[in-house]
mmCIF file of C-alpha atoms in Angstrom:
data_model
loop_
_atom_site.group_PDB
_atom_site.id
_atom_site.type_symbol
_atom_site.label_atom_id
_atom_site.label_comp_id
_atom_site.label_asym_id
_atom_site.label_seq_id
_atom_site.Cartn_x
_atom_site.Cartn_y
_atom_site.Cartn_z
ATOM 1 C CA MET B 1 48.605 85.089 61.736
ATOM 2 C CA ALA B 2 47.335 81.782 60.555
ATOM 3 C CA ASP B 3 43.737 80.732 60.860
ATOM 4 C CA ARG B 4 44.051 78.081 63.484
ATOM 5 C CA PRO B 5 40.669 76.779 63.501
ATOM 6 C CA ARG B 6 41.038 76.191 59.651
ATOM 7 C CA LEU B 7 44.383 74.716 60.097
ATOM 8 C CA ARG B 8 43.124 72.106 62.613
ATOM 9 C CA ARG B 9 40.205 71.284 60.315
ATOM 10 C CA GLN B 10 42.589 70.531 57.751
ATOM 11 C CA ALA B 11 44.941 68.472 59.869
ATOM 12 C CA GLY B 12 41.658 66.513 60.899
ATOM 13 C CA ALA B 13 40.711 65.953 57.497
ATOM 14 C CA TRP B 14 44.026 64.622 56.315
ATOM 15 C CA ALA B 15 44.329 62.511 59.259
ATOM 16 C CA CYS B 16 40.857 60.988 58.509
ATOM 17 C CA ALA B 17 42.110 60.463 54.688
ATOM 18 C CA PHE B 18 45.058 58.931 55.985
ATOM 19 C CA ALA B 19 43.311 56.649 58.406
ATOM 20 C CA GLY B 20 40.858 55.499 55.786
ATOM 21 C CA LEU B 21 43.961 54.765 53.360
ATOM 22 C CA PHE B 22 45.563 52.422 55.846
ATOM 23 C CA ALA B 23 42.355 50.831 56.844
ATOM 24 C CA ALA B 24 41.659 49.916 52.974
ATOM 25 C CA GLN B 25 45.218 48.614 52.857
ATOM 26 C CA ALA B 26 44.732 46.637 55.938
ATOM 27 C CA TRP B 27 41.771 45.024 54.530
ATOM 28 C CA ALA B 28 43.556 44.151 51.356
ATOM 29 C CA ASP B 29 46.564 43.002 53.246
ATOM 30 C CA ASP B 30 44.538 40.360 55.040
ATOM 31 C CA GLY B 31 43.857 38.738 51.589
ATOM 32 C CA ASP B 32 40.371 39.718 51.311
ATOM 33 C CA ARG B 33 40.649 40.665 47.693
ATOM 34 C CA VAL B 34 38.380 37.537 47.230
ATOM 35 C CA SER B 35 35.539 39.173 49.122
ATOM 36 C CA ARG B 36 35.015 42.088 46.781
ATOM 37 C CA THR B 37 33.146 39.992 44.279
ATOM 38 C CA SER B 38 29.407 39.903 44.817
ATOM 39 C CA LEU B 39 28.063 36.677 45.052
ATOM 40 C CA LEU B 40 25.746 35.633 42.305
ATOM 41 C CA PRO B 41 22.267 35.059 44.007
ATOM 42 C CA LYS B 42 21.803 31.717 42.452
ATOM 43 C CA TYR B 43 25.311 30.699 43.569
ATOM 44 C CA ARG B 44 24.381 31.827 47.084
ATOM 45 C CA GLU B 45 21.129 30.120 46.969
ATOM 46 C CA GLU B 46 22.671 26.708 45.859
ATOM 47 C CA CYS B 47 25.852 26.614 47.447
ATOM 48 C CA ALA B 48 25.179 28.207 50.964
ATOM 49 C CA ALA B 49 22.178 25.580 51.320
ATOM 50 C CA CYS B 50 24.894 23.112 52.454
ATOM 51 C CA HIS B 51 28.226 25.195 53.241
ATOM 52 C CA ILE B 52 29.310 28.767 52.988
ATOM 53 C CA ALA B 53 29.319 30.215 49.566
ATOM 54 C CA TYR B 54 32.995 30.185 49.250
ATOM 55 C CA PRO B 55 34.211 33.645 47.238
ATOM 56 C CA PRO B 56 35.121 32.535 43.626
ATOM 57 C CA GLY B 57 38.551 33.910 44.190
ATOM 58 C CA MET B 58 39.407 31.345 46.548
ATOM 59 C CA LEU B 59 40.145 28.826 43.776
ATOM 60 C CA PRO B 60 41.620 28.958 40.312
ATOM 61 C CA ALA B 61 39.296 28.623 37.166
ATOM 62 C CA ALA B 62 40.699 25.181 36.687
ATOM 63 C CA SER B 63 39.687 23.852 40.113
ATOM 64 C CA TRP B 64 36.129 25.438 39.895
ATOM 65 C CA GLN B 65 35.648 23.841 36.502
ATOM 66 C CA ARG B 66 36.410 20.073 38.128
ATOM 67 C CA VAL B 67 34.083 21.141 40.954
ATOM 68 C CA MET B 68 31.144 21.971 39.126
ATOM 69 C CA ALA B 69 32.004 18.934 36.703
ATOM 70 C CA ASN B 70 31.814 16.608 39.534
ATOM 71 C CA LEU B 71 28.755 18.016 41.469
ATOM 72 C CA PRO B 72 27.286 14.369 41.454
ATOM 73 C CA ARG B 73 30.303 13.280 43.622
ATOM 74 C CA HIS B 74 30.795 16.774 45.564
ATOM 75 C CA TYR B 75 33.325 15.713 48.224
ATOM 76 C CA GLY B 76 31.045 12.883 49.336
ATOM 77 C CA THR B 77 27.853 14.406 48.644
ATOM 78 C CA ASP B 78 25.439 14.504 45.510
ATOM 79 C CA ALA B 79 25.222 18.249 44.918
ATOM 80 C CA SER B 80 23.721 17.594 41.369
ATOM 81 C CA LEU B 81 22.052 20.670 39.773
ATOM 82 C CA ASP B 82 20.152 21.162 36.357
ATOM 83 C CA PRO B 83 22.577 21.645 33.431
ATOM 84 C CA GLY B 84 21.451 25.282 33.116
ATOM 85 C CA THR B 85 22.251 26.071 36.477
ATOM 86 C CA VAL B 86 25.589 24.342 36.277
ATOM 87 C CA SER B 87 26.459 26.159 33.020
ATOM 88 C CA ALA B 88 25.507 29.484 34.567
ATOM 89 C CA LEU B 89 27.418 29.158 37.822
ATOM 90 C CA ALA B 90 30.374 27.518 36.132
ATOM 91 C CA GLY B 91 30.698 30.348 33.829
ATOM 92 C CA TRP B 92 30.397 32.680 36.608
ATOM 93 C CA LEU B 93 33.024 31.118 38.912
ATOM 94 C CA ALA B 94 35.374 30.959 35.885
ATOM 95 C CA ALA B 95 35.035 34.644 35.256
ATOM 96 C CA ASN B 96 35.565 35.530 39.129
ATOM 97 C CA ALA B 97 38.134 32.608 39.776
ATOM 98 C CA ALA B 98 41.739 33.587 41.188
ATOM 99 C CA THR B 99 44.084 34.571 38.580
ATOM 100 C CA GLY B 100 47.178 35.541 40.191
ATOM 101 C CA GLY B 101 49.413 34.862 43.078
ATOM 102 C CA ARG B 102 48.956 31.753 45.396
ATOM 103 C CA ARG B 103 45.351 31.293 44.847
ATOM 104 C CA SER B 104 45.974 30.672 40.951
ATOM 105 C CA GLU B 105 47.693 27.204 41.915
ATOM 106 C CA PRO B 106 45.091 24.456 41.872
ATOM 107 C CA PRO B 107 45.219 22.741 45.196
ATOM 108 C CA PRO B 108 45.275 19.163 45.962
ATOM 109 C CA GLU B 109 41.569 17.497 45.260
ATOM 110 C CA ASP B 110 40.523 21.296 44.474
ATOM 111 C CA ARG B 111 39.986 21.653 48.310
ATOM 112 C CA ILE B 112 40.444 25.409 49.400
ATOM 113 C CA THR B 113 41.646 24.011 52.901
ATOM 114 C CA ARG B 114 44.487 22.364 51.084
ATOM 115 C CA SER B 115 45.607 25.471 49.003
ATOM 116 C CA ALA B 116 49.203 26.737 49.781
ATOM 117 C CA TRP B 117 47.575 30.210 50.831
ATOM 118 C CA PHE B 118 45.172 28.817 52.898
ATOM 119 C CA VAL B 119 47.677 26.578 54.792
ATOM 120 C CA ARG B 120 50.021 29.746 55.043
ATOM 121 C CA LYS B 121 47.342 31.993 56.410
ATOM 122 C CA HIS B 122 46.021 29.270 59.164
ATOM 123 C CA ARG B 123 49.705 27.980 60.058
ATOM 124 C CA GLU B 124 49.411 29.489 63.498
ATOM 125 C CA VAL B 125 45.922 27.714 64.238
ATOM 126 C CA ALA B 126 46.763 24.663 66.406
ATOM 127 C CA PRO B 127 45.835 21.427 65.081
ATOM 128 C CA ALA B 128 43.404 20.742 68.006
ATOM 129 C CA THR B 129 41.556 23.808 67.044
ATOM 130 C CA TRP B 130 40.275 21.946 63.850
ATOM 131 C CA THR B 131 38.564 19.398 65.804
ATOM 132 C CA LEU B 132 36.860 21.689 68.404
ATOM 133 C CA PRO B 133 33.055 21.066 68.641
ATOM 134 C CA GLY B 134 32.333 24.757 67.186
ATOM 135 C CA VAL B 135 34.756 24.230 64.421
ATOM 136 C CA LYS B 136 34.641 20.394 63.341
ATOM 137 C CA SER B 137 36.800 21.394 59.774
ATOM 138 C CA ALA B 138 38.894 23.712 58.312
ATOM 139 C CA ALA B 139 36.217 24.173 55.836
ATOM 140 C CA ASN B 140 33.854 25.590 58.354
ATOM 141 C CA CYS B 141 35.082 29.232 57.799
ATOM 142 C CA THR B 142 32.026 30.826 59.858
ATOM 143 C CA ALA B 143 33.242 28.930 63.044
ATOM 144 C CA CYS B 144 35.976 31.493 63.310
ATOM 145 C CA HIS B 145 35.453 34.395 60.586
ATOM 146 C CA THR B 146 32.501 35.950 62.109
ATOM 147 C CA ARG B 147 31.703 37.725 59.039
ATOM 148 C CA ALA B 148 32.615 35.010 56.495
ATOM 149 C CA ASP B 149 29.049 34.789 55.419
ATOM 150 C CA GLN B 150 29.448 38.263 54.039
ATOM 151 C CA GLY B 151 32.608 37.489 52.336
ATOM 152 C CA ASP B 152 34.569 39.122 54.919
ATOM 153 C CA PHE B 153 37.688 37.140 56.081
ATOM 154 C CA ASN B 154 39.373 39.960 57.550
ATOM 155 C CA GLU B 155 41.405 38.421 60.545
ATOM 156 C CA HIS B 156 40.643 41.221 63.030
ATOM 157 C CA ASN B 157 36.930 39.596 62.871
ATOM 158 C CA VAL B 158 38.283 36.233 63.924
ATOM 159 C CA ARG B 159 36.884 34.567 67.160
ATOM 160 C CA ILE B 160 38.050 31.106 67.707
ATOM 161 C CA PRO B 161 35.499 29.272 69.639
ATOM 162 C CA ARG B 162 36.473 27.577 72.866
#
């Protein structure tokens, strides 16, 4: 005669293991590979002072190099930093930049919001959504991605402001 309580415990353990596997896969399927890189504290300090510290995997190294080389003209703002900080952040961004798939293609003007992967991921967002007072711009990730400041862009955590 089979040990039913033991079989139930084993079945429960297997169910939990499979649930964990599928949950991890869902995380990866949402394109959140970029969120797995821990942000450099100096990067977070300098960049998040004005906008979200975008995960380095959102752009290829060539784009990050141009962004860092043009900080005095950073999308209409002077974001100059001292040469040592620029060098450290540029090296870290290059080392953690996108290397494969659609994220490895430099987008027009090195803008994350104009990259092929970004456009594809947000194709169901109505154009009027980007102009909502709570959103204002496609670059304002935290308006809809409630955990973007933690590097979590999982679509299950999206709440579009009304």
